[in-house]
Amino acid sequence: MTEREREDGPLDPEELKQVLTEALEQENELLRTYVIASERIEDNEELKVRLQNFAEGNAKRSRQLIEELGAMKEADE
């Protein structure tokens, strides 16, 4: 846990951008992990589909995070 995560109080705009950027990186990494795993499964179609669904969920969250970061950037301009 980072020092900031232990602090109370509101995030300033730069801290919020950092949090969202880190979350985006994590979502993208999980997406890749699920896609790669699902592509390597040969004998369990049900698990393969579940992993693909997980990846789709990560893709949706990634798009939402990108939209939030974009809106924050536009607000700064």
PDB file of N, CA and C in Angstrom:
ATOM      1  N   MET A   1       0.844  -1.180   0.000  1.00  0.00           N
ATOM      2  CA  MET A   1       0.000   0.000   0.000  1.00  0.00           C
ATOM      3  C   MET A   1       0.887   1.241   0.000  1.00  0.00           C
ATOM      4  N   THR A   2       0.584   2.166  -0.886  1.00  0.00           N
ATOM      5  CA  THR A   2       1.382   3.382  -0.971  1.00  0.00           C
ATOM      6  C   THR A   2       1.021   4.319   0.168  1.00  0.00           C
ATOM      7  N   GLU A   3       1.882   5.300   0.387  1.00  0.00           N
ATOM      8  CA  GLU A   3       1.632   6.273   1.445  1.00  0.00           C
ATOM      9  C   GLU A   3       0.309   6.988   1.213  1.00  0.00           C
ATOM     10  N   ARG A   4       0.040   7.355  -0.033  1.00  0.00           N
ATOM     11  CA  ARG A   4      -1.197   8.068  -0.347  1.00  0.00           C
ATOM     12  C   ARG A   4      -2.426   7.231  -0.022  1.00  0.00           C
ATOM     13  N   GLU A   5      -2.355   5.935  -0.238  1.00  0.00           N
ATOM     14  CA  GLU A   5      -3.504   5.075   0.028  1.00  0.00           C
ATOM     15  C   GLU A   5      -3.834   5.009   1.514  1.00  0.00           C
ATOM     16  N   ARG A   6      -2.870   5.307   2.368  1.00  0.00           N
ATOM     17  CA  ARG A   6      -3.091   5.285   3.810  1.00  0.00           C
ATOM     18  C   ARG A   6      -3.604   6.628   4.317  1.00  0.00           C
ATOM     19  N   GLU A   7      -3.501   7.666   3.519  1.00  0.00           N
ATOM     20  CA  GLU A   7      -3.932   8.996   3.931  1.00  0.00           C
ATOM     21  C   GLU A   7      -5.436   9.153   3.784  1.00  0.00           C
ATOM     22  N   ASP A   8      -5.976  10.002   4.635  1.00  0.00           N
ATOM     23  CA  ASP A   8      -7.385  10.356   4.515  1.00  0.00           C
ATOM     24  C   ASP A   8      -7.480  11.675   3.774  1.00  0.00           C
ATOM     25  N   GLY A   9      -8.667  11.944   3.284  1.00  0.00           N
ATOM     26  CA  GLY A   9      -8.883  13.222   2.631  1.00  0.00           C
ATOM     27  C   GLY A   9      -9.010  13.074   1.134  1.00  0.00           C
ATOM     28  N   PRO A  10      -9.416  14.174   0.510  1.00  0.00           N
ATOM     29  CA  PRO A  10      -9.659  14.133  -0.936  1.00  0.00           C
ATOM     30  C   PRO A  10      -8.368  14.054  -1.752  1.00  0.00           C
ATOM     31  N   LEU A  11      -8.505  13.477  -2.923  1.00  0.00           N
ATOM     32  CA  LEU A  11      -7.390  13.430  -3.867  1.00  0.00           C
ATOM     33  C   LEU A  11      -7.343  14.735  -4.639  1.00  0.00           C
ATOM     34  N   ASP A  12      -6.144  15.243  -4.872  1.00  0.00           N
ATOM     35  CA  ASP A  12      -6.064  16.399  -5.761  1.00  0.00           C
ATOM     36  C   ASP A  12      -6.133  15.882  -7.196  1.00  0.00           C
ATOM     37  N   PRO A  13      -6.377  16.744  -8.169  1.00  0.00           N
ATOM     38  CA  PRO A  13      -6.565  16.287  -9.549  1.00  0.00           C
ATOM     39  C   PRO A  13      -5.405  15.445 -10.096  1.00  0.00           C
ATOM     40  N   GLU A  14      -4.183  15.794  -9.775  1.00  0.00           N
ATOM     41  CA  GLU A  14      -3.042  15.016 -10.275  1.00  0.00           C
ATOM     42  C   GLU A  14      -2.988  13.638  -9.634  1.00  0.00           C
ATOM     43  N   GLU A  15      -3.321  13.550  -8.354  1.00  0.00           N
ATOM     44  CA  GLU A  15      -3.357  12.249  -7.685  1.00  0.00           C
ATOM     45  C   GLU A  15      -4.454  11.378  -8.284  1.00  0.00           C
ATOM     46  N   LEU A  16      -5.592  11.987  -8.569  1.00  0.00           N
ATOM     47  CA  LEU A  16      -6.691  11.234  -9.179  1.00  0.00           C
ATOM     48  C   LEU A  16      -6.294  10.719 -10.553  1.00  0.00           C
ATOM     49  N   LYS A  17      -5.652  11.547 -11.351  1.00  0.00           N
ATOM     50  CA  LYS A  17      -5.171  11.095 -12.665  1.00  0.00           C
ATOM     51  C   LYS A  17      -4.213   9.928 -12.514  1.00  0.00           C
ATOM     52  N   GLN A  18      -3.336   9.995 -11.518  1.00  0.00           N
ATOM     53  CA  GLN A  18      -2.370   8.911 -11.294  1.00  0.00           C
ATOM     54  C   GLN A  18      -3.088   7.616 -10.907  1.00  0.00           C
ATOM     55  N   VAL A  19      -4.077   7.732 -10.027  1.00  0.00           N
ATOM     56  CA  VAL A  19      -4.857   6.558  -9.607  1.00  0.00           C
ATOM     57  C   VAL A  19      -5.546   5.934 -10.819  1.00  0.00           C
ATOM     58  N   LEU A  20      -6.183   6.766 -11.645  1.00  0.00           N
ATOM     59  CA  LEU A  20      -6.901   6.248 -12.811  1.00  0.00           C
ATOM     60  C   LEU A  20      -5.941   5.661 -13.844  1.00  0.00           C
ATOM     61  N   THR A  21      -4.784   6.276 -14.008  1.00  0.00           N
ATOM     62  CA  THR A  21      -3.784   5.761 -14.942  1.00  0.00           C
ATOM     63  C   THR A  21      -3.268   4.400 -14.481  1.00  0.00           C
ATOM     64  N   GLU A  22      -3.004   4.265 -13.200  1.00  0.00           N
ATOM     65  CA  GLU A  22      -2.546   2.979 -12.666  1.00  0.00           C
ATOM     66  C   GLU A  22      -3.630   1.917 -12.802  1.00  0.00           C
ATOM     67  N   ALA A  23      -4.877   2.300 -12.556  1.00  0.00           N
ATOM     68  CA  ALA A  23      -5.986   1.356 -12.712  1.00  0.00           C
ATOM     69  C   ALA A  23      -6.104   0.908 -14.167  1.00  0.00           C
ATOM     70  N   LEU A  24      -5.924   1.839 -15.103  1.00  0.00           N
ATOM     71  CA  LEU A  24      -5.975   1.505 -16.527  1.00  0.00           C
ATOM     72  C   LEU A  24      -4.881   0.497 -16.887  1.00  0.00           C
ATOM     73  N   GLU A  25      -3.691   0.717 -16.380  1.00  0.00           N
ATOM     74  CA  GLU A  25      -2.595  -0.223 -16.644  1.00  0.00           C
ATOM     75  C   GLU A  25      -2.913  -1.608 -16.095  1.00  0.00           C
ATOM     76  N   GLN A  26      -3.496  -1.660 -14.898  1.00  0.00           N
ATOM     77  CA  GLN A  26      -3.858  -2.949 -14.300  1.00  0.00           C
ATOM     78  C   GLN A  26      -4.948  -3.645 -15.102  1.00  0.00           C
ATOM     79  N   GLU A  27      -5.954  -2.890 -15.521  1.00  0.00           N
ATOM     80  CA  GLU A  27      -7.034  -3.479 -16.325  1.00  0.00           C
ATOM     81  C   GLU A  27      -6.495  -4.040 -17.640  1.00  0.00           C
ATOM     82  N   ASN A  28      -5.607  -3.288 -18.277  1.00  0.00           N
ATOM     83  CA  ASN A  28      -5.034  -3.752 -19.545  1.00  0.00           C
ATOM     84  C   ASN A  28      -4.179  -4.997 -19.347  1.00  0.00           C
ATOM     85  N   GLU A  29      -3.446  -5.063 -18.262  1.00  0.00           N
ATOM     86  CA  GLU A  29      -2.621  -6.240 -17.988  1.00  0.00           C
ATOM     87  C   GLU A  29      -3.505  -7.465 -17.734  1.00  0.00           C
ATOM     88  N   LEU A  30      -4.565  -7.292 -16.967  1.00  0.00           N
ATOM     89  CA  LEU A  30      -5.489  -8.398 -16.730  1.00  0.00           C
ATOM     90  C   LEU A  30      -6.155  -8.838 -18.037  1.00  0.00           C
ATOM     91  N   LEU A  31      -6.547  -7.888 -18.858  1.00  0.00           N
ATOM     92  CA  LEU A  31      -7.154  -8.205 -20.147  1.00  0.00           C
ATOM     93  C   LEU A  31      -6.221  -9.106 -20.957  1.00  0.00           C
ATOM     94  N   ARG A  32      -4.967  -8.689 -21.061  1.00  0.00           N
ATOM     95  CA  ARG A  32      -3.989  -9.496 -21.813  1.00  0.00           C
ATOM     96  C   ARG A  32      -3.832 -10.889 -21.206  1.00  0.00           C
ATOM     97  N   THR A  33      -3.773 -10.946 -19.896  1.00  0.00           N
ATOM     98  CA  THR A  33      -3.608 -12.235 -19.207  1.00  0.00           C
ATOM     99  C   THR A  33      -4.768 -13.171 -19.515  1.00  0.00           C
ATOM    100  N   TYR A  34      -5.995 -12.655 -19.429  1.00  0.00           N
ATOM    101  CA  TYR A  34      -7.167 -13.484 -19.692  1.00  0.00           C
ATOM    102  C   TYR A  34      -7.230 -13.929 -21.149  1.00  0.00           C
ATOM    103  N   VAL A  35      -6.917 -13.034 -22.065  1.00  0.00           N
ATOM    104  CA  VAL A  35      -6.961 -13.392 -23.484  1.00  0.00           C
ATOM    105  C   VAL A  35      -5.930 -14.478 -23.785  1.00  0.00           C
ATOM    106  N   ILE A  36      -4.725 -14.295 -23.316  1.00  0.00           N
ATOM    107  CA  ILE A  36      -3.666 -15.280 -23.564  1.00  0.00           C
ATOM    108  C   ILE A  36      -4.044 -16.626 -22.964  1.00  0.00           C
ATOM    109  N   ALA A  37      -4.549 -16.609 -21.725  1.00  0.00           N
ATOM    110  CA  ALA A  37      -4.937 -17.872 -21.084  1.00  0.00           C
ATOM    111  C   ALA A  37      -6.056 -18.551 -21.861  1.00  0.00           C
ATOM    112  N   SER A  38      -7.056 -17.766 -22.287  1.00  0.00           N
ATOM    113  CA  SER A  38      -8.177 -18.385 -22.998  1.00  0.00           C
ATOM    114  C   SER A  38      -7.738 -18.984 -24.324  1.00  0.00           C
ATOM    115  N   GLU A  39      -6.771 -18.338 -24.977  1.00  0.00           N
ATOM    116  CA  GLU A  39      -6.282 -18.863 -26.252  1.00  0.00           C
ATOM    117  C   GLU A  39      -5.496 -20.167 -26.077  1.00  0.00           C
ATOM    118  N   ARG A  40      -4.966 -20.393 -24.904  1.00  0.00           N
ATOM    119  CA  ARG A  40      -4.148 -21.584 -24.676  1.00  0.00           C
ATOM    120  C   ARG A  40      -4.943 -22.769 -24.144  1.00  0.00           C
ATOM    121  N   ILE A  41      -6.210 -22.557 -23.813  1.00  0.00           N
ATOM    122  CA  ILE A  41      -7.051 -23.633 -23.289  1.00  0.00           C
ATOM    123  C   ILE A  41      -7.623 -24.432 -24.454  1.00  0.00           C
ATOM    124  N   GLU A  42      -7.443 -25.731 -24.381  1.00  0.00           N
ATOM    125  CA  GLU A  42      -7.926 -26.591 -25.466  1.00  0.00           C
ATOM    126  C   GLU A  42      -9.009 -27.559 -25.023  1.00  0.00           C
ATOM    127  N   ASP A  43      -9.064 -27.870 -23.738  1.00  0.00           N
ATOM    128  CA  ASP A  43      -9.943 -28.955 -23.314  1.00  0.00           C
ATOM    129  C   ASP A  43     -11.052 -28.529 -22.355  1.00  0.00           C
ATOM    130  N   ASN A  44     -11.293 -27.221 -22.227  1.00  0.00           N
ATOM    131  CA  ASN A  44     -12.338 -26.757 -21.323  1.00  0.00           C
ATOM    132  C   ASN A  44     -12.992 -25.511 -21.924  1.00  0.00           C
ATOM    133  N   GLU A  45     -13.954 -25.741 -22.779  1.00  0.00           N
ATOM    134  CA  GLU A  45     -14.606 -24.637 -23.503  1.00  0.00           C
ATOM    135  C   GLU A  45     -15.312 -23.681 -22.544  1.00  0.00           C
ATOM    136  N   GLU A  46     -15.892 -24.194 -21.485  1.00  0.00           N
ATOM    137  CA  GLU A  46     -16.591 -23.342 -20.518  1.00  0.00           C
ATOM    138  C   GLU A  46     -15.631 -22.352 -19.856  1.00  0.00           C
ATOM    139  N   LEU A  47     -14.478 -22.828 -19.434  1.00  0.00           N
ATOM    140  CA  LEU A  47     -13.477 -21.942 -18.828  1.00  0.00           C
ATOM    141  C   LEU A  47     -12.952 -20.944 -19.847  1.00  0.00           C
ATOM    142  N   LYS A  48     -12.750 -21.401 -21.057  1.00  0.00           N
ATOM    143  CA  LYS A  48     -12.279 -20.518 -22.123  1.00  0.00           C
ATOM    144  C   LYS A  48     -13.247 -19.353 -22.315  1.00  0.00           C
ATOM    145  N   VAL A  49     -14.540 -19.643 -22.346  1.00  0.00           N
ATOM    146  CA  VAL A  49     -15.557 -18.606 -22.523  1.00  0.00           C
ATOM    147  C   VAL A  49     -15.579 -17.669 -21.316  1.00  0.00           C
ATOM    148  N   ARG A  50     -15.470 -18.215 -20.107  1.00  0.00           N
ATOM    149  CA  ARG A  50     -15.461 -17.357 -18.914  1.00  0.00           C
ATOM    150  C   ARG A  50     -14.282 -16.402 -18.941  1.00  0.00           C
ATOM    151  N   LEU A  51     -13.112 -16.884 -19.327  1.00  0.00           N
ATOM    152  CA  LEU A  51     -11.933 -16.022 -19.401  1.00  0.00           C
ATOM    153  C   LEU A  51     -12.116 -14.939 -20.467  1.00  0.00           C
ATOM    154  N   GLN A  52     -12.742 -15.303 -21.573  1.00  0.00           N
ATOM    155  CA  GLN A  52     -13.025 -14.299 -22.605  1.00  0.00           C
ATOM    156  C   GLN A  52     -13.999 -13.243 -22.076  1.00  0.00           C
ATOM    157  N   ASN A  53     -14.964 -13.682 -21.279  1.00  0.00           N
ATOM    158  CA  ASN A  53     -15.900 -12.731 -20.668  1.00  0.00           C
ATOM    159  C   ASN A  53     -15.189 -11.812 -19.680  1.00  0.00           C
ATOM    160  N   PHE A  54     -14.250 -12.371 -18.919  1.00  0.00           N
ATOM    161  CA  PHE A  54     -13.454 -11.542 -18.009  1.00  0.00           C
ATOM    162  C   PHE A  54     -12.703 -10.480 -18.809  1.00  0.00           C
ATOM    163  N   ALA A  55     -12.102 -10.883 -19.906  1.00  0.00           N
ATOM    164  CA  ALA A  55     -11.340  -9.954 -20.743  1.00  0.00           C
ATOM    165  C   ALA A  55     -12.257  -8.856 -21.292  1.00  0.00           C
ATOM    166  N   GLU A  56     -13.456  -9.222 -21.691  1.00  0.00           N
ATOM    167  CA  GLU A  56     -14.406  -8.219 -22.183  1.00  0.00           C
ATOM    168  C   GLU A  56     -14.758  -7.216 -21.090  1.00  0.00           C
ATOM    169  N   GLY A  57     -14.896  -7.700 -19.857  1.00  0.00           N
ATOM    170  CA  GLY A  57     -15.161  -6.801 -18.729  1.00  0.00           C
ATOM    171  C   GLY A  57     -14.003  -5.843 -18.510  1.00  0.00           C
ATOM    172  N   ASN A  58     -12.788  -6.365 -18.608  1.00  0.00           N
ATOM    173  CA  ASN A  58     -11.616  -5.500 -18.471  1.00  0.00           C
ATOM    174  C   ASN A  58     -11.555  -4.476 -19.597  1.00  0.00           C
ATOM    175  N   ALA A  59     -11.911  -4.892 -20.797  1.00  0.00           N
ATOM    176  CA  ALA A  59     -11.900  -3.960 -21.934  1.00  0.00           C
ATOM    177  C   ALA A  59     -12.909  -2.837 -21.707  1.00  0.00           C
ATOM    178  N   LYS A  60     -14.068  -3.176 -21.179  1.00  0.00           N
ATOM    179  CA  LYS A  60     -15.083  -2.159 -20.903  1.00  0.00           C
ATOM    180  C   LYS A  60     -14.583  -1.181 -19.851  1.00  0.00           C
ATOM    181  N   ARG A  61     -14.008  -1.701 -18.775  1.00  0.00           N
ATOM    182  CA  ARG A  61     -13.483  -0.812 -17.734  1.00  0.00           C
ATOM    183  C   ARG A  61     -12.343   0.033 -18.270  1.00  0.00           C
ATOM    184  N   SER A  62     -11.506  -0.540 -19.129  1.00  0.00           N
ATOM    185  CA  SER A  62     -10.409   0.232 -19.726  1.00  0.00           C
ATOM    186  C   SER A  62     -10.958   1.396 -20.539  1.00  0.00           C
ATOM    187  N   ARG A  63     -11.985   1.146 -21.345  1.00  0.00           N
ATOM    188  CA  ARG A  63     -12.599   2.222 -22.137  1.00  0.00           C
ATOM    189  C   ARG A  63     -13.169   3.309 -21.227  1.00  0.00           C
ATOM    190  N   GLN A  64     -13.802   2.897 -20.139  1.00  0.00           N
ATOM    191  CA  GLN A  64     -14.369   3.870 -19.213  1.00  0.00           C
ATOM    192  C   GLN A  64     -13.267   4.715 -18.570  1.00  0.00           C
ATOM    193  N   LEU A  65     -12.169   4.090 -18.202  1.00  0.00           N
ATOM    194  CA  LEU A  65     -11.053   4.826 -17.602  1.00  0.00           C
ATOM    195  C   LEU A  65     -10.447   5.791 -18.613  1.00  0.00           C
ATOM    196  N   ILE A  66     -10.309   5.344 -19.854  1.00  0.00           N
ATOM    197  CA  ILE A  66      -9.775   6.221 -20.905  1.00  0.00           C
ATOM    198  C   ILE A  66     -10.689   7.431 -21.093  1.00  0.00           C
ATOM    199  N   GLU A  67     -11.999   7.195 -21.074  1.00  0.00           N
ATOM    200  CA  GLU A  67     -12.949   8.297 -21.206  1.00  0.00           C
ATOM    201  C   GLU A  67     -12.820   9.277 -20.037  1.00  0.00           C
ATOM    202  N   GLU A  68     -12.692   8.761 -18.830  1.00  0.00           N
ATOM    203  CA  GLU A  68     -12.537   9.628 -17.653  1.00  0.00           C
ATOM    204  C   GLU A  68     -11.261  10.451 -17.752  1.00  0.00           C
ATOM    205  N   LEU A  69     -10.172   9.806 -18.120  1.00  0.00           N
ATOM    206  CA  LEU A  69      -8.901  10.528 -18.250  1.00  0.00           C
ATOM    207  C   LEU A  69      -8.989  11.575 -19.355  1.00  0.00           C
ATOM    208  N   GLY A  70      -9.672  11.239 -20.439  1.00  0.00           N
ATOM    209  CA  GLY A  70      -9.851  12.197 -21.529  1.00  0.00           C
ATOM    210  C   GLY A  70     -10.676  13.396 -21.089  1.00  0.00           C
ATOM    211  N   ALA A  71     -11.739  13.140 -20.324  1.00  0.00           N
ATOM    212  CA  ALA A  71     -12.586  14.224 -19.829  1.00  0.00           C
ATOM    213  C   ALA A  71     -11.790  15.113 -18.885  1.00  0.00           C
ATOM    214  N   MET A  72     -10.936  14.525 -18.074  1.00  0.00           N
ATOM    215  CA  MET A  72     -10.117  15.311 -17.156  1.00  0.00           C
ATOM    216  C   MET A  72      -9.127  16.180 -17.938  1.00  0.00           C
ATOM    217  N   LYS A  73      -8.568  15.612 -19.002  1.00  0.00           N
ATOM    218  CA  LYS A  73      -7.628  16.367 -19.827  1.00  0.00           C
ATOM    219  C   LYS A  73      -8.328  17.543 -20.496  1.00  0.00           C
ATOM    220  N   GLU A  74      -9.530  17.290 -21.028  1.00  0.00           N
ATOM    221  CA  GLU A  74     -10.291  18.368 -21.671  1.00  0.00           C
ATOM    222  C   GLU A  74     -10.634  19.467 -20.672  1.00  0.00           C
ATOM    223  N   ALA A  75     -10.950  19.071 -19.439  1.00  0.00           N
ATOM    224  CA  ALA A  75     -11.291  20.061 -18.418  1.00  0.00           C
ATOM    225  C   ALA A  75     -10.086  20.924 -18.068  1.00  0.00           C
ATOM    226  N   ASP A  76      -8.888  20.351 -18.203  1.00  0.00           N
ATOM    227  CA  ASP A  76      -7.654  21.108 -17.925  1.00  0.00           C
ATOM    228  C   ASP A  76      -7.345  22.127 -19.005  1.00  0.00           C
ATOM    229  N   GLU A  77      -7.856  21.887 -20.203  1.00  0.00           N
ATOM    230  CA  GLU A  77      -7.522  22.757 -21.344  1.00  0.00           C
ATOM    231  C   GLU A  77      -8.366  24.005 -21.406  1.00  0.00           C
TER     232      GLU A  77
END
